[in-house]
XYZ file of C-alpha atoms in Angstrom:
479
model
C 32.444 1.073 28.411
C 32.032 -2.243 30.370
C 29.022 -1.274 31.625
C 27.430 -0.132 28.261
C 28.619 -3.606 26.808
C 26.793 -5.648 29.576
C 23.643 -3.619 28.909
C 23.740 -4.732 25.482
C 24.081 -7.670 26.127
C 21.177 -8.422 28.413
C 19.423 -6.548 26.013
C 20.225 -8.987 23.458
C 19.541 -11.840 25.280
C 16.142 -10.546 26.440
C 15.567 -9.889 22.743
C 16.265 -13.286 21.477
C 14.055 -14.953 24.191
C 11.361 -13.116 23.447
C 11.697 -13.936 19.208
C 11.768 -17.609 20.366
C 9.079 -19.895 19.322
C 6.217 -19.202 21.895
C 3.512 -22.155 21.267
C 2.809 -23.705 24.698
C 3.362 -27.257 23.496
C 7.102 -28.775 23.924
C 8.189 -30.320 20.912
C 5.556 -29.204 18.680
C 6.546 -28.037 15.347
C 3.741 -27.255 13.044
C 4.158 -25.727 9.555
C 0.837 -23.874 9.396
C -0.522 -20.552 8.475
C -3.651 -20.288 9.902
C -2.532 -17.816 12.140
C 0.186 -15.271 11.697
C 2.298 -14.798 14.516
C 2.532 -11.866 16.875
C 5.495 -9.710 18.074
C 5.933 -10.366 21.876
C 8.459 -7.572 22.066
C 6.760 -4.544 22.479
C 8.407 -1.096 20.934
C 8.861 1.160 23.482
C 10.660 5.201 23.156
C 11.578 6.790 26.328
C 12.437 10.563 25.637
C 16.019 11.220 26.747
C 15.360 14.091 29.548
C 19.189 15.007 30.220
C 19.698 18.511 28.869
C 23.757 18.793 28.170
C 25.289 21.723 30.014
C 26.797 25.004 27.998
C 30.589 24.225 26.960
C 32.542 25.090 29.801
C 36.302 25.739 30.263
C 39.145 28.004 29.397
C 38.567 31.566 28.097
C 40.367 31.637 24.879
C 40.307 35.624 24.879
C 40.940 38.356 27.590
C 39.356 41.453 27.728
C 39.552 44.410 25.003
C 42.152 46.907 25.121
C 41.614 50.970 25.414
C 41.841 52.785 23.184
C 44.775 54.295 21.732
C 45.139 58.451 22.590
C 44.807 60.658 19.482
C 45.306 64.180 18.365
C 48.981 64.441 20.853
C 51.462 66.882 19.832
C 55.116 65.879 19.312
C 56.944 68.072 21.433
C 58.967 70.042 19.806
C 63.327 70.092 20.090
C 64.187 73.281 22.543
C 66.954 75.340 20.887
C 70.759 75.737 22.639
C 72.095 78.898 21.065
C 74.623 78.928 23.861
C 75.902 75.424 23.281
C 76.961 76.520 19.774
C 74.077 77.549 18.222
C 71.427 74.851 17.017
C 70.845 71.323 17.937
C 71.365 68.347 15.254
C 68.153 66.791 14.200
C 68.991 63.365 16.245
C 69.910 64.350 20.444
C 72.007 61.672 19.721
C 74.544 64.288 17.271
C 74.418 66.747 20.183
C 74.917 70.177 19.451
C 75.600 72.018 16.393
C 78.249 74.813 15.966
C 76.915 78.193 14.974
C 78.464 78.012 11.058
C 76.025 74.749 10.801
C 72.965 76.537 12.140
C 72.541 78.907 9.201
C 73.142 75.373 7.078
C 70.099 73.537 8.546
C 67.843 76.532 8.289
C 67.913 76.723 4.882
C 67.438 73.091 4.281
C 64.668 73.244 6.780
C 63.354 75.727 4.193
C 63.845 73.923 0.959
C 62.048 70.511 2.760
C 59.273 72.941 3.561
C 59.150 74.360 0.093
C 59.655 71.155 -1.496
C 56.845 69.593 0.614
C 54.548 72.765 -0.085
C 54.607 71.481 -4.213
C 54.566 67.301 -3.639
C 51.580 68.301 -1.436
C 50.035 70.598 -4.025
C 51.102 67.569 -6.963
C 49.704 64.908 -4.944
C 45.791 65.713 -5.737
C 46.689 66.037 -9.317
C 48.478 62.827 -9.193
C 45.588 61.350 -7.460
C 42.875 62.454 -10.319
C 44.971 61.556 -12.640
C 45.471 57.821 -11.061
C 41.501 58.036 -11.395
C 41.152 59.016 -14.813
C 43.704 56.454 -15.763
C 41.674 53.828 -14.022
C 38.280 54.948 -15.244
C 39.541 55.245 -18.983
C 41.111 51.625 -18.290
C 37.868 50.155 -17.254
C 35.908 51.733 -19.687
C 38.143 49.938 -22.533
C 38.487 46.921 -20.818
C 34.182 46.968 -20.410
C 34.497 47.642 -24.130
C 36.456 44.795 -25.238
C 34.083 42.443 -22.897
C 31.043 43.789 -24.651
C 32.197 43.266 -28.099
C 33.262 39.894 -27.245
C 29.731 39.347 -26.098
C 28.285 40.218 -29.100
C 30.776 38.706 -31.256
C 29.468 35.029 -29.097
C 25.940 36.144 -29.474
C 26.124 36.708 -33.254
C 28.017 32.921 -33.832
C 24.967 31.616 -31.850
C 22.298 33.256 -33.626
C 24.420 32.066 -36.603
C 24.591 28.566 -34.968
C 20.695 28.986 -34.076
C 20.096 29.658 -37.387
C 21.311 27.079 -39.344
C 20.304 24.149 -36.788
C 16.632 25.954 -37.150
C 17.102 25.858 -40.872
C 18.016 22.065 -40.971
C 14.708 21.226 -38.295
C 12.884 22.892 -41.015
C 14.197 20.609 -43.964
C 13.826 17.599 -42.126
C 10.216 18.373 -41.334
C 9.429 19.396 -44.841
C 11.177 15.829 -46.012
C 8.971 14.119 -43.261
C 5.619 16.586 -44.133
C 6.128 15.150 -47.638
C 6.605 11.531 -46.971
C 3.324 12.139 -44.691
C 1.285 12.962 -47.256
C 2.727 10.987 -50.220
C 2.844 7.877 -48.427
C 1.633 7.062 -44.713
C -1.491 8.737 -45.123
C -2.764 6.822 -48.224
C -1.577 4.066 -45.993
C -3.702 4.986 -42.926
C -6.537 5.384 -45.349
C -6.466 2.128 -46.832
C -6.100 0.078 -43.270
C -9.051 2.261 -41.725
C -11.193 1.636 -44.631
C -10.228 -2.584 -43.757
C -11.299 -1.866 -40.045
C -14.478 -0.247 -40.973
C -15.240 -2.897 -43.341
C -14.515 -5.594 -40.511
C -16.754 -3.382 -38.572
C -19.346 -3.738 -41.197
C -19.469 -7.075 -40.949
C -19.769 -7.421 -37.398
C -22.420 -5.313 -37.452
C -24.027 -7.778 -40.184
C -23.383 -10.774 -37.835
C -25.029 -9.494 -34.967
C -28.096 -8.086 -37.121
C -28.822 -11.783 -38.224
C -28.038 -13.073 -34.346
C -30.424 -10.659 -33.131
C -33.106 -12.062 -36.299
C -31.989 -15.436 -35.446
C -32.895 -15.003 -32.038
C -36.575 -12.924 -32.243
C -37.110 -16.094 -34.174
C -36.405 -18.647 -31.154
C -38.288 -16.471 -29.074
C -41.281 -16.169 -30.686
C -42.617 -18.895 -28.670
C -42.739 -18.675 -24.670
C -39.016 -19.982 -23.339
C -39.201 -23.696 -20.941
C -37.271 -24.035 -17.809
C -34.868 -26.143 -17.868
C -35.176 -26.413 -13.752
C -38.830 -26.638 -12.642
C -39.720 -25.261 -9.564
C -41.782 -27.389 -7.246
C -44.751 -26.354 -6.160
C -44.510 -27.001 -3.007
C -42.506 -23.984 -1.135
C -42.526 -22.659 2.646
C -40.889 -20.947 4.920
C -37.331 -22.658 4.908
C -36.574 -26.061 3.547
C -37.846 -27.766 7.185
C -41.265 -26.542 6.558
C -41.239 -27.580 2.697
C -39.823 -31.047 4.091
C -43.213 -31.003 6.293
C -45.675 -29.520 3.618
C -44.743 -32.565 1.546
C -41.424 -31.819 -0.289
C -38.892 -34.520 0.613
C -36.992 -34.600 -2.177
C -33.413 -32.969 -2.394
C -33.914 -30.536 -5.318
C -34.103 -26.986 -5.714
C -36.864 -25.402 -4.225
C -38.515 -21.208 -3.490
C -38.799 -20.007 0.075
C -40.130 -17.117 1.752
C -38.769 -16.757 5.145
C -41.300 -13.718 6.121
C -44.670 -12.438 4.551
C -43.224 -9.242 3.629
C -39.969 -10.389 1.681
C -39.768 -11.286 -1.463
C -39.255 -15.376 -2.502
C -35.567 -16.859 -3.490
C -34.376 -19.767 -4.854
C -32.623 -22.381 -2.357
C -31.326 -26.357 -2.618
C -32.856 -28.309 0.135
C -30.876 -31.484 1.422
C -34.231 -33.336 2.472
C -32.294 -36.879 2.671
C -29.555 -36.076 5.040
C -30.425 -36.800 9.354
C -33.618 -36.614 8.237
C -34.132 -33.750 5.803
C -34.943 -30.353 6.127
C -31.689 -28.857 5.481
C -31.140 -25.267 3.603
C -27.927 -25.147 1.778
C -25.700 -21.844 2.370
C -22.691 -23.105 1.255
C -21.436 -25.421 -1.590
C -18.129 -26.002 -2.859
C -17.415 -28.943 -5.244
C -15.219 -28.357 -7.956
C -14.142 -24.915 -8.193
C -16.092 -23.507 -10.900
C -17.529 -20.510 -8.813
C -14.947 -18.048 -7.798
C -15.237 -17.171 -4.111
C -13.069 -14.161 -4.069
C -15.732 -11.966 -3.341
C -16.599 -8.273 -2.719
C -18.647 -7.454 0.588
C -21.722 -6.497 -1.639
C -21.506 -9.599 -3.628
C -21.373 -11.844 -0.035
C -23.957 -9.630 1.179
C -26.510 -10.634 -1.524
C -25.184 -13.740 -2.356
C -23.318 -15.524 -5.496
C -23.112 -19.017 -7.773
C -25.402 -21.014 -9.269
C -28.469 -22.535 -7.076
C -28.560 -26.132 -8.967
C -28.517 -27.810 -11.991
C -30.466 -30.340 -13.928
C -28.469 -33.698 -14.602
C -31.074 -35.122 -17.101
C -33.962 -35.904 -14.708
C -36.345 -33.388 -15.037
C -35.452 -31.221 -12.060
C -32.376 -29.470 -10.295
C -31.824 -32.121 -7.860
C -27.562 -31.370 -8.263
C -26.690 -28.387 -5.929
C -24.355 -26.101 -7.615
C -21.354 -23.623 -5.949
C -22.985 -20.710 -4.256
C -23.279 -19.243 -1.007
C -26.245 -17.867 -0.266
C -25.469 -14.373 0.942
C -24.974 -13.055 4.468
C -28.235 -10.621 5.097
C -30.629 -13.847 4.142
C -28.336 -15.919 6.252
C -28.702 -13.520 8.767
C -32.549 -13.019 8.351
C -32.881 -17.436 8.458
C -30.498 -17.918 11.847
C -32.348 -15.074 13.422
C -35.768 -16.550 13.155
C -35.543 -19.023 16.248
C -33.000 -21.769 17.152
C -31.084 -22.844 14.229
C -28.284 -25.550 13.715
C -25.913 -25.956 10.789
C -24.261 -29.140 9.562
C -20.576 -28.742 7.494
C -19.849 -31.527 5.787
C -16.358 -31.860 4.237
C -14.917 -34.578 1.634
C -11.371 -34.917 0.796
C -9.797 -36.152 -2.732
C -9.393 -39.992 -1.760
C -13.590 -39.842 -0.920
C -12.774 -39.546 3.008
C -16.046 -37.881 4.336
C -16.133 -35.960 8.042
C -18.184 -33.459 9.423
C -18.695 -30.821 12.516
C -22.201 -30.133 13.451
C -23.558 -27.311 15.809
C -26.633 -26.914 17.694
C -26.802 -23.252 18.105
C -25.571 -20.979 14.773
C -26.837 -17.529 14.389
C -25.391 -14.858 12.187
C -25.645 -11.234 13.417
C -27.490 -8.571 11.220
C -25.232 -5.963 9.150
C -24.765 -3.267 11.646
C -22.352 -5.669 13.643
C -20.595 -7.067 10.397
C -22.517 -10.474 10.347
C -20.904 -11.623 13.937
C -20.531 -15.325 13.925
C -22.075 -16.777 17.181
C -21.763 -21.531 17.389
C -22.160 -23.706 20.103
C -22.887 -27.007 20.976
C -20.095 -29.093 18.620
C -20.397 -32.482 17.816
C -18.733 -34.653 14.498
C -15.579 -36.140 13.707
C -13.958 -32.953 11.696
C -12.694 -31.471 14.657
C -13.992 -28.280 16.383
C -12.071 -25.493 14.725
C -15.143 -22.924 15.185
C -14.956 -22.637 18.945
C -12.073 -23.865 19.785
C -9.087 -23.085 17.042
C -6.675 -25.518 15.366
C -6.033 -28.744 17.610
C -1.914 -28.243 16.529
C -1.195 -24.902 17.447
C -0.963 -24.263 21.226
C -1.297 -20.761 23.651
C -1.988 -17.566 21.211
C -0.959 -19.139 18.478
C -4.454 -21.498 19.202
C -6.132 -18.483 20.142
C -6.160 -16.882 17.458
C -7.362 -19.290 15.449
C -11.034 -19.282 16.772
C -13.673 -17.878 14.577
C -16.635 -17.808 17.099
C -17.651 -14.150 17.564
C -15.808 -12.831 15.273
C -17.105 -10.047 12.491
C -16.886 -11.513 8.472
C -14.142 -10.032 6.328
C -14.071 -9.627 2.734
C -10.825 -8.123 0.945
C -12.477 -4.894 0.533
C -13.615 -4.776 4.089
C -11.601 -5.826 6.704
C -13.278 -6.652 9.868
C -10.413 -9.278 11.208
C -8.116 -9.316 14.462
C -4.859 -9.264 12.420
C -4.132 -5.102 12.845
C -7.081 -4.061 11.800
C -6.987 -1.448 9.554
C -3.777 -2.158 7.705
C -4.170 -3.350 4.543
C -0.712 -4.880 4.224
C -2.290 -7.372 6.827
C -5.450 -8.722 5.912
C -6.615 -12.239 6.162
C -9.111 -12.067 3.302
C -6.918 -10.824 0.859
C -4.114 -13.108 1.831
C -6.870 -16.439 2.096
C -8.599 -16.131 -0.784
C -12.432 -15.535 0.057
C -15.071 -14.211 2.552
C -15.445 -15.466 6.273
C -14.996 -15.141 9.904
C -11.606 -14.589 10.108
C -10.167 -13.541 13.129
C -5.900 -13.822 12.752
C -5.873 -15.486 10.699
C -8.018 -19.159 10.942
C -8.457 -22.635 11.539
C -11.252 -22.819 8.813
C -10.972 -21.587 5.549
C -13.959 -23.281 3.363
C -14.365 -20.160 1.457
C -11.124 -20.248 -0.168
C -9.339 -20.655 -3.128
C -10.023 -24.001 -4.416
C -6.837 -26.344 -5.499
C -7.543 -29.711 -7.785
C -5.782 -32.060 -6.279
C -5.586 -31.564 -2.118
C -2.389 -30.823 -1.291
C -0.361 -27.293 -1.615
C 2.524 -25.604 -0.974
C 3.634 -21.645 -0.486
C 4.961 -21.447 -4.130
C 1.525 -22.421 -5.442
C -0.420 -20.006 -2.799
C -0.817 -16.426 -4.271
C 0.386 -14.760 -1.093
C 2.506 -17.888 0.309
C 0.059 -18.514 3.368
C -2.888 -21.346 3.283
C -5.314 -19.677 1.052
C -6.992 -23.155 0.274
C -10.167 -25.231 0.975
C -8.897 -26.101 4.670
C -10.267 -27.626 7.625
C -7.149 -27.411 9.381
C -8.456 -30.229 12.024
C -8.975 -33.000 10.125
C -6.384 -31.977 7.301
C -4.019 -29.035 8.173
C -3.153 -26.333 6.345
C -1.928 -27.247 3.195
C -4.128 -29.794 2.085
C -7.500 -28.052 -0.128
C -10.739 -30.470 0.286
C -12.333 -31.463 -2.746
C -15.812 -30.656 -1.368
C -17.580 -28.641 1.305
C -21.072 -27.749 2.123
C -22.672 -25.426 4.800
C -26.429 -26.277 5.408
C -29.021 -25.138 8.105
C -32.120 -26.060 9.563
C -34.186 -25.096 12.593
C -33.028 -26.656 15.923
C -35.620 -28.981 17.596
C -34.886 -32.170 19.817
């Protein structure tokens, strides 16, 4: 028992040191999510290979007796006629004299006689035992069946009356029906398909109305340039330097899309692929919707032209098809809600086709926001930093779950939990596709799943504080 007790505690002991907090950092206590934690103790089942002998012991029984001899012959008492004539019938009485002999013979006679008739009664006694007990079970089965019947026929009585109540009841509620709801249902249906009517009427004259407006060819109201390339570096060099929205066609055989080029910032040439700015574009996203894109390209402020960039992202194949062309760099710039502005630049940014889930591939940081892509969040230390990282990882959406948090499980899923589509890996360190809180900071009550499921650039902010803006723009890398 000692023993067992000092096992368990070790156990214990081992247990609780391995549920300790197991950042690398001394001191450090950071309240983030970006990351869920992991379970250093491992599960482990070790089959129990001691088979328990057969109960041993004491027989409780000895072995079975023979059987019993059958069939013997009493042997019979020898007669002493010279002792006195005939024996008693106990040895014990000795010998009879001869005046008793005669005596016993003829009782010896009667209990044969009298045996000869009980044996010849007892069959008749026996049939008649039989008879007795056959006519006694026959009226006893009797008296059960008419009892039977007699319960039967009080519940077919019982039956019958509930059944003829049901029936009255209906009838009163049959009658009610058709003296009074339905001339009720009538009247309210004939309201709704009046109501109905009307609608009808309304949208006829919308529909007039609007053949009317559209009798003459519909304007614009965002003008596209005519000035268009390849991406927004080569419209910048064709002659298009202003920051507006402009139509690019990345190869000959693809079709032209709408883009907002940033031709002011280091210089121009910038394509936008990610804008968030006040939350008015919900970025809780299917794949197919991230695939192909979302939001609104730009909008038109009063000047003539879409030179205001809207919330969109620009979808992950064309993304793809742009970073895949040559060298490409990307630019994230990031504004907070006191007008703070950072940003983390990379030289190299390429975006894997489809068939690998959109792999995320950045080098080369530089910028003041802090370099959560390749190198996690700055406060977490060990795995808990690891883990972080979002370089090489696959993209996630909440109906596709591509991240390192037990893949596969849908009760842990970093897109569903963060609030939008992006290279998550368990969970992250940047979250600019997520849900998007007025205000900047956050707590767990306000989060929909209690983790950090805000705008976060957990580097320059944490976890729990939401930017107020955040934008995602390439451009071809050149010295």
């Amino acid at each position: 028992m000692k023993t067992l007790l000092l096992v368990y505690l070790c156990v214990y002991v081992a247990w609780g040191q391995d549920n300790l907090d197991y950042d690398d950092g001394e001191g450090t206590t950071v309240d983030a999510r970006g990351h869920r934690p992991l379970t250093k103790g491992r599960d482990s089942y070790n089959p129990n290979r001691y088979s328990p002998a057969p109960v041993g012991g004491r027989n409780r029984y000895q072995g079975r007796p023979t059987t019993a001899l059958t069939g013997q012959q009493v042997k019979e008492q020898k007669e002493h006629p010279d002792a006195g004539g005939c024996v008693h019938a106990s040895d014990e009485m000795g010998v009879q004299c001869p005046t008793g002999c005669e005596l016993k013979t003829t009782l010896k006679k009667q209990e044969r006689d009298v045996k000869t008739t009980i044996n010849n009664l007892k069959p008749q006694v026996d049939d008649l035992s039989r008879s007795s007990n056959n006519i006694f079970n026959y009226v006893n089965s009797m008296s059960n069946s008419l009892r039977e019947r007699q319960r039967i026929f009080n519940d077919n009585n019982r039956v019958v009356g509930q059944y003829t109540d049901r029936v009255e009841e209906q009838h009163v509620y049959i009658k009610e029906t058709v003296d009074t709801i339905f001339p009720s249902n009538i009247r309210v249906l004939q309201g709704v398909l009046d109501q109905i009517r009307l609608k009808i009427q309304k949208l006829e004259r919308a529909i007039h109305t609007q053949d009317e407006l559209c009798k003459e060819p519909c304007k614009t109201k965002c003008p596209i340039p005519v000035v268009s390339g390849k991406e927004c570096e080569d419209i910048f060099r064709r002659g298009g330097i202003e920051s507006q929205m402009y139509m690019i066609q990345p190869e000959s055989g693809s079709l032209p899309y709408r883009v907002f080029c940033d031709q002011t910032t280091q210089n121009g040439g910038w394509l936008l692929i990610q804008n968030r700015l006040d939350g008015s574009v919900d970025f809780g996203r299917r794949w197919d919707q991230y695939r192909q894109g979302f939001g609104n390209i730009a909008l038109d402020v009063g000047k003539g032209y879409c030179q205001t960039p809207g919330e969109y992202w620009l979808g992950n194949e064309r993304i793809s098809q742009l970073t895949k062309m040559g060298p490409t760099e990307v630019l994230i710039e990031m504004e907070d809600w006191t007008g703070s502005k950072v940003n983390a630049q990379y030289r190299q940014f390429t975006i894997q086709s489809e068939t690998s889930n959109y792999v995320l591939a950045v080098d080369g940081y530089s910028g003041n926001a802090g370099n959560g892509l390749l190198e996690g969040s700055t406060e977490l230390f060990g795995e808990n930093r690891t883990m972080t990282i979002h370089n090489g990882m696959m993209f996630s959406t909440y109906d596709r779950d591509n991240d390192n948090w037990n893949p596969g499980d849908p009760s842990k899923q970093c897109s569903r939990e963060d609030g939008g589509g992006w290279w998550y890996n368990r969970c992250h360190s940047a979250n600019p596709n997520g849900r998007y809180y007025i205000g900047g900071a956050y707590t767990r009550r306000m989060a929909k799943h209690g983790t950090d499921d805000g705008v976060v650039w957990m580097n320059w902010k944490g976890s729990w504080y939401s930017l107020k803006a955040i934008n995602m723009k390439i451009r071809p890398y050149f010295k």
